[in-house]
């Protein structure tokens, strides 16, 4: 058995093979020449003090053969003639549900309203360059779902939802770097994800599964509280007794369709706010305790941050922080303005951005006249429409300098920004609900005291960050994972209110796939 040891090294030492092996030998109480092999199984960076260190956990093999702690042998079998299971949505949940179904000996058929990753790029380019929104192909809809263009963060606290390691191993199997198996906060990068997602799709098809693009779920056929079939593209009806519903947090037409059919839904609290953009060197200086404008230590990654406070009884917190990233348009319909952020794999951009959001719930929805299961969705839509109006249309985003946002002053000019459709100077108090706006004003000042340089006129506040999670929960049985009212309907992941990111969605997809296998066996 290898010895499992933990060591702490400076970033430069951790990058030096000789020093690393010496320190591992010392921790294992042996000589370097006795080490046949070693494997880093956990890697994290501690930058809380000026003495920045890497903490490494490793398996050390002393006079014994190496074995890979991350060995992965998926059961990708031929399921071409197996029992068919329909999956609505080709995001992380849908793809991982399909992979699990294949391992369980079932044939997945994924129906996706959007396009494949290659064709999807043209519509994203039109959003960025021309301010045009394709309601069926955008940053939220298409192969890989919102996850394909949402930075590729693979960190989750959802350890009870499923096997995190297996989810990461699937990504490595389809082309991600093995470092994501080691990192405390693994990240792939938006530039790498499309190729990995395409490899997943090709594997599903090679095993006999199907992936149907430009195919929209338009109805669920229910009799006596049991699924009997589905309708695609308003005309094609297909018989099926089960459906994995993994359509994501932005599929408002699906929520409306379920509500019209009196299928039980619940309004759900979610977080809403803005996206903040600083220069990356300012964040590096603050987090790594070095002067602004100096080059970051070559052994350190672009710095990130995580901030949280309580302001006027509400939580204010950072969300999806993207070092070296860009702000992108994430609208799914004309007349609405949504922004998101992402980073390439090297995180080497000039800017750093993060969502900064406030939790809102049914009491807030009711203040604006929204009640019932779709209340949160309508509240969300109201804010996005205001952002569109204040921005002036064509996906131009309303923005203020951070100091002007806090003082309630219209900015005479804005800082340079990574957001390609462009910014419009506008009062974000005309966009955000009063309670959200005031909480953010207080939060920015609090964060300025926690983090040197954070509260500055050199940062832009951009509206609106509103798709943090689904505003609706589709209730399901805790044991069978079926909808509590409709047998055979399996609400899944973010769109159903049961996940909050790529990995948690992937794990929920796999868990639901196993539940479907149990349903079919009955």
Coordinates of C-alpha atoms in Angstrom, one line a residue:
X1 CA 0.0 0.0 0.0
X2 CA 1.3 3.5 -0.8
X3 CA 1.8 6.0 1.9
X4 CA -0.6 8.9 1.8
X5 CA 1.2 12.1 2.8
X6 CA 0.4 15.9 2.8
X7 CA 3.0 18.5 2.3
X8 CA 3.1 22.3 2.0
X9 CA 5.4 24.0 -0.5
X10 CA 5.8 27.4 -2.1
X11 CA 4.4 27.6 -5.6
X12 CA 8.0 27.6 -7.0
X13 CA 9.0 24.5 -5.0
X14 CA 5.8 22.7 -6.1
X15 CA 6.8 23.2 -9.7
X16 CA 10.3 21.8 -9.1
X17 CA 10.3 18.0 -9.6
X18 CA 13.5 17.5 -7.5
X19 CA 12.3 19.5 -4.5
X20 CA 8.9 18.0 -4.7
X21 CA 10.2 14.4 -4.6
X22 CA 12.6 15.3 -1.7
X23 CA 9.8 16.7 0.3
X24 CA 7.5 13.7 -0.4
X25 CA 10.4 11.4 0.7
X26 CA 10.8 13.4 3.9
X27 CA 7.1 13.2 4.7
X28 CA 7.1 9.5 4.0
X29 CA 10.3 9.0 6.1
X30 CA 12.3 7.5 3.3
X31 CA 15.0 8.4 0.8
X32 CA 14.1 9.9 -2.6
X33 CA 15.7 6.9 -4.4
X34 CA 13.3 4.5 -2.6
X35 CA 10.3 6.2 -4.3
X36 CA 9.3 4.2 -7.4
X37 CA 6.4 6.6 -8.2
X38 CA 4.0 9.1 -6.7
X39 CA 0.6 10.5 -7.6
X40 CA -0.8 13.9 -6.5
X41 CA -4.4 13.3 -5.6
X42 CA -5.3 16.7 -4.1
X43 CA -3.9 20.1 -4.8
X44 CA -5.0 23.5 -3.3
X45 CA -3.6 27.0 -3.0
X46 CA -3.5 28.8 0.4
X47 CA -3.2 32.5 -0.2
X48 CA -4.6 33.8 3.1
X49 CA -1.2 35.2 4.2
X50 CA 1.8 36.7 2.3
X51 CA 3.5 33.3 2.6
X52 CA 1.5 31.7 -0.2
X53 CA 1.7 27.9 -0.3
X54 CA 0.5 24.9 -2.3
X55 CA -0.9 22.1 -0.2
X56 CA -0.4 18.7 -1.9
X57 CA -1.8 15.3 -0.9
X58 CA 0.0 12.4 -2.6
X59 CA 0.2 8.7 -2.7
X60 CA 3.9 7.7 -2.4
X61 CA 5.0 4.3 -3.7
X62 CA 8.0 3.0 -1.8
X63 CA 9.7 -0.1 -3.4
X64 CA 6.3 -1.2 -4.8
X65 CA 4.4 -1.0 -8.1
X66 CA 2.3 2.0 -9.0
X67 CA -1.4 1.9 -9.3
X68 CA -3.6 4.7 -10.5
X69 CA -6.0 6.1 -7.9
X70 CA -8.0 7.6 -10.7
X71 CA -8.3 4.5 -12.9
X72 CA -11.6 4.6 -14.8
X73 CA -13.2 1.9 -16.9
X74 CA -16.6 2.9 -18.0
X75 CA -19.0 0.3 -19.4
X76 CA -19.8 1.9 -22.7
X77 CA -21.8 -1.0 -24.2
X78 CA -23.9 -1.3 -27.4
X79 CA -27.5 -0.4 -26.6
X80 CA -28.8 0.1 -30.1
X81 CA -31.6 -2.5 -29.6
X82 CA -32.2 -1.9 -25.9
X83 CA -35.3 -0.3 -24.2
X84 CA -35.5 3.4 -25.2
X85 CA -35.5 6.2 -22.7
X86 CA -36.2 9.8 -23.8
X87 CA -34.2 12.7 -22.3
X88 CA -35.3 16.3 -22.9
X89 CA -32.2 18.5 -22.9
X90 CA -28.5 18.0 -23.9
X91 CA -27.0 19.9 -21.0
X92 CA -24.7 18.3 -18.4
X93 CA -27.7 16.5 -16.8
X94 CA -29.0 15.1 -20.0
X95 CA -25.6 14.0 -21.3
X96 CA -24.6 12.3 -18.0
X97 CA -28.1 10.7 -17.8
X98 CA -27.4 9.3 -21.2
X99 CA -24.0 7.9 -20.3
X100 CA -25.5 6.3 -17.1
X101 CA -28.3 4.8 -19.1
X102 CA -25.8 3.2 -21.5
X103 CA -24.0 1.7 -18.5
X104 CA -27.3 0.4 -17.2
X105 CA -28.0 -1.3 -20.6
X106 CA -30.7 1.2 -21.8
X107 CA -30.8 3.2 -25.0
X108 CA -30.9 7.0 -24.5
X109 CA -32.6 9.3 -27.0
X110 CA -31.7 12.9 -26.3
X111 CA -34.0 15.6 -27.8
X112 CA -32.4 19.1 -27.9
X113 CA -34.1 22.2 -29.1
X114 CA -30.8 23.9 -30.0
X115 CA -27.9 23.1 -32.3
X116 CA -24.7 21.2 -32.0
X117 CA -21.7 23.0 -30.6
X118 CA -20.2 23.8 -34.0
X119 CA -23.4 25.3 -35.5
X120 CA -24.3 27.0 -32.2
X121 CA -21.2 29.2 -32.5
X122 CA -22.7 31.2 -35.3
X123 CA -25.7 32.2 -33.2
X124 CA -23.4 33.2 -30.3
X125 CA -21.3 35.3 -32.7
X126 CA -24.5 37.1 -33.9
X127 CA -25.4 37.8 -30.3
X128 CA -22.0 39.4 -29.6
X129 CA -21.5 41.2 -32.9
X130 CA -25.0 42.1 -33.9
X131 CA -27.1 42.0 -30.7
X132 CA -29.4 39.4 -32.2
X133 CA -31.0 36.6 -30.1
X134 CA -32.0 33.3 -31.5
X135 CA -34.6 32.0 -29.1
X136 CA -33.7 28.4 -29.9
X137 CA -29.9 28.7 -30.1
X138 CA -28.0 30.9 -27.6
X139 CA -25.8 30.7 -24.5
X140 CA -28.4 28.7 -22.7
X141 CA -29.9 26.4 -25.5
X142 CA -27.9 24.0 -27.6
X143 CA -25.5 21.1 -27.2
X144 CA -24.0 21.1 -23.7
X145 CA -26.7 23.6 -22.5
X146 CA -25.7 26.6 -20.4
X147 CA -22.8 24.6 -19.0
X148 CA -20.9 24.7 -22.3
X149 CA -20.5 28.5 -22.1
X150 CA -20.5 29.1 -18.4
X151 CA -16.7 28.9 -17.6
X152 CA -16.4 25.1 -16.9
X153 CA -16.2 25.3 -13.2
X154 CA -16.4 21.8 -11.8
X155 CA -16.5 22.5 -8.1
X156 CA -19.5 21.5 -6.0
X157 CA -20.4 21.1 -2.4
X158 CA -23.1 18.6 -3.3
X159 CA -21.3 15.5 -2.0
X160 CA -24.6 13.8 -1.1
X161 CA -26.0 14.0 -4.7
X162 CA -23.7 11.4 -6.2
X163 CA -20.2 10.4 -7.2
X164 CA -18.2 13.6 -7.8
X165 CA -15.0 11.7 -8.8
X166 CA -16.9 9.6 -11.4
X167 CA -18.3 12.8 -12.9
X168 CA -14.8 14.3 -13.2
X169 CA -13.5 11.0 -14.6
X170 CA -16.0 11.2 -17.4
X171 CA -14.7 14.6 -18.4
X172 CA -11.1 13.3 -18.4
X173 CA -12.2 10.3 -20.4
X174 CA -13.6 12.7 -23.1
X175 CA -10.6 15.0 -23.2
X176 CA -10.2 17.2 -20.1
X177 CA -6.8 17.4 -18.4
X178 CA -6.2 15.0 -15.5
X179 CA -5.5 18.0 -13.2
X180 CA -9.2 18.4 -12.7
X181 CA -9.1 15.2 -10.7
X182 CA -6.6 16.8 -8.3
X183 CA -7.6 20.4 -8.0
X184 CA -9.7 21.6 -5.0
X185 CA -11.5 23.9 -7.4
X186 CA -11.3 22.2 -10.9
X187 CA -11.9 24.2 -14.0
X188 CA -11.9 23.3 -17.7
X189 CA -12.4 26.5 -19.6
X190 CA -15.1 27.5 -22.0
X191 CA -12.7 27.1 -25.0
X192 CA -12.1 23.5 -24.1
X193 CA -15.6 22.4 -23.2
X194 CA -17.2 22.3 -26.7
X195 CA -14.8 19.6 -27.9
X196 CA -15.3 17.5 -24.8
X197 CA -19.1 17.8 -25.1
X198 CA -18.9 16.8 -28.8
X199 CA -16.8 13.7 -27.8
X200 CA -19.6 12.8 -25.3
X201 CA -22.2 13.0 -28.0
X202 CA -20.2 10.9 -30.4
X203 CA -19.7 8.2 -27.8
X204 CA -23.4 8.1 -27.0
X205 CA -24.2 7.7 -30.7
X206 CA -21.4 5.0 -31.2
X207 CA -23.1 3.0 -28.4
X208 CA -26.4 3.1 -30.2
X209 CA -28.0 6.1 -28.5
X210 CA -29.4 9.0 -30.4
X211 CA -29.0 12.8 -30.1
X212 CA -31.6 14.8 -32.0
X213 CA -30.9 18.5 -32.5
X214 CA -33.4 21.2 -33.5
X215 CA -35.9 19.1 -31.8
X216 CA -38.2 20.8 -29.3
X217 CA -40.3 19.2 -26.6
X218 CA -43.7 20.9 -27.1
X219 CA -46.0 18.7 -25.1
X220 CA -46.1 15.8 -22.6
X221 CA -49.0 13.4 -23.1
X222 CA -50.5 12.3 -19.8
X223 CA -53.4 10.0 -19.0
X224 CA -54.5 9.1 -15.5
X225 CA -51.4 10.7 -14.1
X226 CA -49.1 8.6 -16.2
X227 CA -46.9 9.6 -19.1
X228 CA -48.1 8.1 -22.3
X229 CA -46.0 10.0 -24.8
X230 CA -44.4 13.2 -25.9
X231 CA -44.9 15.7 -28.7
X232 CA -41.9 17.1 -30.6
X233 CA -41.9 20.3 -32.7
X234 CA -45.7 20.7 -32.4
X235 CA -46.4 17.8 -34.7
X236 CA -44.6 14.5 -34.1
X237 CA -46.1 12.3 -31.3
X238 CA -44.0 9.5 -29.8
X239 CA -45.2 6.8 -27.3
X240 CA -43.2 6.5 -24.2
X241 CA -43.8 5.7 -20.5
X242 CA -41.0 7.8 -19.1
X243 CA -39.2 11.1 -19.7
X244 CA -36.2 12.6 -18.1
X245 CA -36.9 16.3 -18.0
X246 CA -33.5 18.1 -18.1
X247 CA -34.4 21.3 -19.9
X248 CA -32.5 23.7 -17.7
X249 CA -33.3 26.8 -15.7
X250 CA -34.2 29.0 -18.6
X251 CA -36.8 26.9 -20.4
X252 CA -39.8 29.1 -19.6
X253 CA -42.0 27.5 -22.3
X254 CA -41.6 24.2 -20.5
X255 CA -42.7 25.7 -17.2
X256 CA -45.7 27.3 -18.8
X257 CA -46.6 24.1 -20.6
X258 CA -46.5 22.1 -17.3
X259 CA -48.5 24.8 -15.5
X260 CA -51.2 24.9 -18.2
X261 CA -51.5 21.1 -17.9
X262 CA -52.0 21.5 -14.1
X263 CA -48.8 19.6 -13.4
X264 CA -47.7 20.7 -10.0
X265 CA -44.9 23.3 -9.8
X266 CA -43.6 25.4 -6.9
X267 CA -42.2 28.9 -6.9
X268 CA -38.6 28.9 -5.6
X269 CA -36.2 31.4 -4.1
X270 CA -33.3 32.3 -6.3
X271 CA -30.5 35.0 -6.5
X272 CA -30.5 38.1 -8.7
X273 CA -28.2 41.0 -9.1
X274 CA -25.4 42.2 -11.3
X275 CA -22.0 41.3 -12.7
X276 CA -18.9 43.1 -11.5
X277 CA -15.8 43.6 -13.7
X278 CA -12.3 44.6 -12.4
X279 CA -8.9 44.5 -14.1
X280 CA -7.4 41.1 -13.3
X281 CA -4.1 42.7 -12.0
X282 CA -6.1 44.5 -9.3
X283 CA -7.6 41.2 -8.1
X284 CA -4.1 39.6 -8.2
X285 CA -2.7 42.4 -6.1
X286 CA -5.4 42.2 -3.5
X287 CA -5.3 38.4 -3.2
X288 CA -1.6 37.9 -3.5
X289 CA -0.5 40.9 -1.5
X290 CA 1.6 42.5 -4.3
X291 CA 1.6 46.0 -5.8
X292 CA -1.0 46.8 -8.5
X293 CA 0.6 46.7 -12.0
X294 CA 3.4 44.3 -11.1
X295 CA 3.4 40.9 -12.8
X296 CA 2.0 38.1 -10.9
X297 CA 4.4 35.4 -9.7
X298 CA 4.8 33.0 -12.7
X299 CA 3.9 30.0 -10.5
X300 CA 0.6 31.5 -9.4
X301 CA -2.7 31.2 -11.2
X302 CA -4.9 34.3 -11.9
X303 CA -6.5 35.1 -8.5
X304 CA -10.1 34.7 -7.7
X305 CA -12.3 35.7 -4.8
X306 CA -15.4 34.6 -2.9
X307 CA -17.3 37.3 -0.9
X308 CA -20.4 37.1 1.2
X309 CA -22.1 39.5 3.7
X310 CA -25.4 40.1 5.4
X311 CA -26.9 43.5 4.5
X312 CA -30.3 44.7 5.8
X313 CA -31.3 41.1 6.6
X314 CA -30.3 39.8 3.1
X315 CA -27.4 37.7 1.9
X316 CA -25.2 39.3 -0.7
X317 CA -22.7 37.0 -2.3
X318 CA -20.4 36.6 -5.2
X319 CA -21.4 34.0 -7.8
X320 CA -19.5 32.3 -10.7
X321 CA -16.3 34.3 -10.3
X322 CA -14.3 34.3 -13.6
X323 CA -10.6 35.2 -13.4
X324 CA -9.2 36.4 -16.7
X325 CA -12.6 36.1 -18.2
X326 CA -15.3 38.0 -20.1
X327 CA -18.9 39.0 -19.6
X328 CA -21.2 37.5 -22.2
X329 CA -24.9 38.0 -23.2
X330 CA -27.1 35.1 -21.9
X331 CA -30.5 36.3 -23.1
X332 CA -32.9 33.7 -24.5
X333 CA -35.5 36.1 -25.9
X334 CA -35.6 39.5 -27.6
X335 CA -36.6 42.3 -25.2
X336 CA -34.7 40.8 -22.3
X337 CA -31.2 41.4 -21.1
X338 CA -29.2 38.8 -19.1
X339 CA -25.4 38.6 -18.7
X340 CA -23.1 35.8 -17.6
X341 CA -19.4 35.3 -17.3
X342 CA -16.8 32.8 -18.4
X343 CA -13.1 32.2 -18.7
X344 CA -10.8 30.3 -21.1
X345 CA -8.8 27.5 -19.8
X346 CA -5.7 29.6 -19.2
X347 CA -7.7 32.4 -17.5
X348 CA -5.3 34.8 -19.1
X349 CA -7.7 37.7 -20.0
X350 CA -7.2 41.3 -19.0
X351 CA -10.4 41.4 -16.9
X352 CA -11.9 39.5 -13.9
X353 CA -15.6 39.3 -13.5
X354 CA -18.1 37.9 -11.0
X355 CA -21.8 37.8 -10.4
X356 CA -22.8 39.7 -7.2
X357 CA -26.3 38.7 -6.2
X358 CA -29.0 38.9 -3.6
X359 CA -31.5 36.2 -2.6
X360 CA -35.1 36.9 -3.5
X361 CA -38.2 34.8 -2.5
X362 CA -42.0 34.7 -2.7
X363 CA -42.5 37.7 -0.5
X364 CA -40.5 39.8 -3.0
X365 CA -42.4 38.4 -5.9
X366 CA -45.7 39.2 -4.3
X367 CA -44.7 42.9 -3.8
X368 CA -44.7 43.2 -7.5
X369 CA -48.0 41.4 -8.0
X370 CA -46.6 38.0 -8.9
X371 CA -48.1 35.0 -7.1
X372 CA -48.5 31.3 -7.9
X373 CA -46.0 28.8 -9.1
X374 CA -44.7 31.0 -12.0
X375 CA -44.2 34.0 -9.7
X376 CA -40.4 33.9 -9.5
X377 CA -40.1 33.4 -13.3
X378 CA -42.3 36.5 -14.0
X379 CA -40.4 38.5 -11.4
X380 CA -37.1 37.5 -13.1
X381 CA -38.5 38.3 -16.5
X382 CA -39.6 41.8 -15.3
X383 CA -36.1 42.7 -14.2
X384 CA -34.6 41.4 -17.5
X385 CA -37.0 43.5 -19.5
X386 CA -36.1 46.6 -17.5
X387 CA -32.4 45.9 -18.2
X388 CA -33.1 45.7 -21.9
X389 CA -35.0 49.0 -21.9
X390 CA -32.4 50.9 -19.8
X391 CA -29.6 49.4 -22.0
X392 CA -31.3 50.7 -25.1
X393 CA -31.8 47.4 -26.9
X394 CA -29.5 45.3 -29.2
X395 CA -28.2 43.5 -26.0
X396 CA -26.4 46.6 -24.9
X397 CA -26.1 46.3 -21.1
X398 CA -26.8 49.1 -18.7
X399 CA -23.9 49.8 -16.4
X400 CA -22.4 52.2 -13.8
X401 CA -19.0 52.6 -12.2
X402 CA -19.1 50.9 -8.8
X403 CA -18.7 54.1 -6.9
X404 CA -21.5 55.7 -8.9
X405 CA -23.7 52.7 -8.3
X406 CA -23.3 53.1 -4.5
X407 CA -23.9 56.9 -4.6
X408 CA -26.8 56.6 -7.0
X409 CA -25.1 58.7 -9.6
X410 CA -25.3 58.3 -13.4
X411 CA -21.8 57.6 -14.7
X412 CA -20.5 60.2 -17.1
X413 CA -18.2 57.5 -18.6
X414 CA -17.6 53.8 -18.1
X415 CA -14.5 51.8 -17.9
X416 CA -13.3 49.6 -20.7
X417 CA -15.2 46.3 -20.6
X418 CA -15.0 42.8 -22.0
X419 CA -18.7 42.7 -22.9
X420 CA -18.8 42.7 -26.7
X421 CA -22.3 44.0 -27.4
X422 CA -21.3 47.1 -25.5
X423 CA -22.4 49.1 -22.4
X424 CA -24.8 51.9 -21.9
X425 CA -24.5 54.3 -18.9
X426 CA -27.7 54.0 -17.0
X427 CA -29.1 54.0 -13.4
X428 CA -29.3 50.4 -12.2
X429 CA -31.9 51.6 -9.6
X430 CA -34.2 51.7 -12.7
X431 CA -33.5 48.0 -13.3
X432 CA -33.1 46.3 -10.0
X433 CA -35.8 45.8 -7.3
X434 CA -35.3 48.4 -4.5
X435 CA -34.4 45.7 -2.0
X436 CA -31.8 44.1 -4.2
X437 CA -30.3 47.5 -5.2
X438 CA -29.9 48.7 -1.7
X439 CA -28.4 45.4 -0.5
X440 CA -25.8 45.6 -3.2
X441 CA -25.0 49.2 -2.4
X442 CA -24.2 48.2 1.2
X443 CA -22.5 45.0 0.1
X444 CA -20.0 46.7 -2.2
X445 CA -18.9 49.0 0.7
X446 CA -18.5 46.0 3.0
X447 CA -16.5 44.1 0.5
X448 CA -14.3 47.1 0.0
X449 CA -13.3 46.8 3.6
X450 CA -12.7 43.1 3.3
X451 CA -10.7 43.2 0.1
X452 CA -8.2 45.9 -0.7
X453 CA -9.0 47.8 -3.9
X454 CA -12.3 46.1 -4.5
X455 CA -14.5 49.2 -4.0
X456 CA -13.3 51.4 -6.8
X457 CA -14.5 53.7 -9.6
X458 CA -12.3 51.5 -11.9
X459 CA -14.9 48.7 -11.8
X460 CA -18.0 48.4 -13.8
X461 CA -21.3 47.1 -12.4
X462 CA -23.3 45.5 -15.3
X463 CA -27.0 44.4 -15.3
X464 CA -28.4 41.9 -15.0
X465 CA -27.2 38.6 -13.5
X466 CA -30.5 36.8 -13.1
X467 CA -30.1 33.2 -14.2
X468 CA -28.2 31.9 -11.2
X469 CA -30.7 29.1 -10.6
X470 CA -34.2 28.1 -11.5
X471 CA -37.0 30.3 -10.1
X472 CA -39.2 27.1 -10.1
X473 CA -39.0 23.7 -8.5
X474 CA -40.7 20.7 -10.1
X475 CA -41.5 18.5 -7.0
X476 CA -40.4 14.9 -7.1
X477 CA -40.6 11.8 -4.8
X478 CA -37.4 11.6 -2.8
X479 CA -37.2 7.8 -3.3
X480 CA -38.4 7.2 -6.9
X481 CA -37.4 10.7 -8.2
X482 CA -40.6 10.8 -10.2
X483 CA -42.8 13.8 -10.2
X484 CA -45.1 13.5 -7.1
X485 CA -48.2 13.7 -9.4
X486 CA -47.2 12.2 -12.8
X487 CA -45.7 8.7 -12.9
X488 CA -42.9 8.3 -15.4
X489 CA -42.0 12.0 -15.4
X490 CA -38.5 12.5 -13.9
X491 CA -37.7 16.2 -13.2
X492 CA -33.9 16.6 -13.3
X493 CA -31.1 19.0 -12.3
X494 CA -31.1 22.8 -12.5
X495 CA -34.4 23.3 -14.4
X496 CA -36.2 21.3 -11.8
X497 CA -34.5 23.0 -8.9
X498 CA -32.2 20.1 -7.9
X499 CA -28.8 21.3 -8.9
X500 CA -26.6 24.4 -9.2
X501 CA -23.7 23.9 -11.6
X502 CA -22.2 21.5 -14.1
X503 CA -21.1 18.7 -11.6
X504 CA -24.2 18.8 -9.4
X505 CA -26.3 18.7 -12.6
X506 CA -24.3 15.8 -14.0
X507 CA -24.6 13.8 -10.8
X508 CA -28.3 14.4 -10.7
X509 CA -28.6 13.3 -14.3
X510 CA -26.8 10.0 -13.5
X511 CA -28.9 9.5 -10.3
X512 CA -32.2 10.0 -12.2
X513 CA -31.0 7.6 -14.9
X514 CA -30.7 4.9 -12.3
X515 CA -34.2 5.8 -11.0
X516 CA -35.5 5.3 -14.6
X517 CA -33.9 1.9 -14.8
X518 CA -35.7 0.9 -11.6
X519 CA -39.0 2.3 -12.9
X520 CA -38.7 0.2 -16.1
X521 CA -37.9 -2.9 -14.1
X522 CA -41.2 -2.7 -12.2

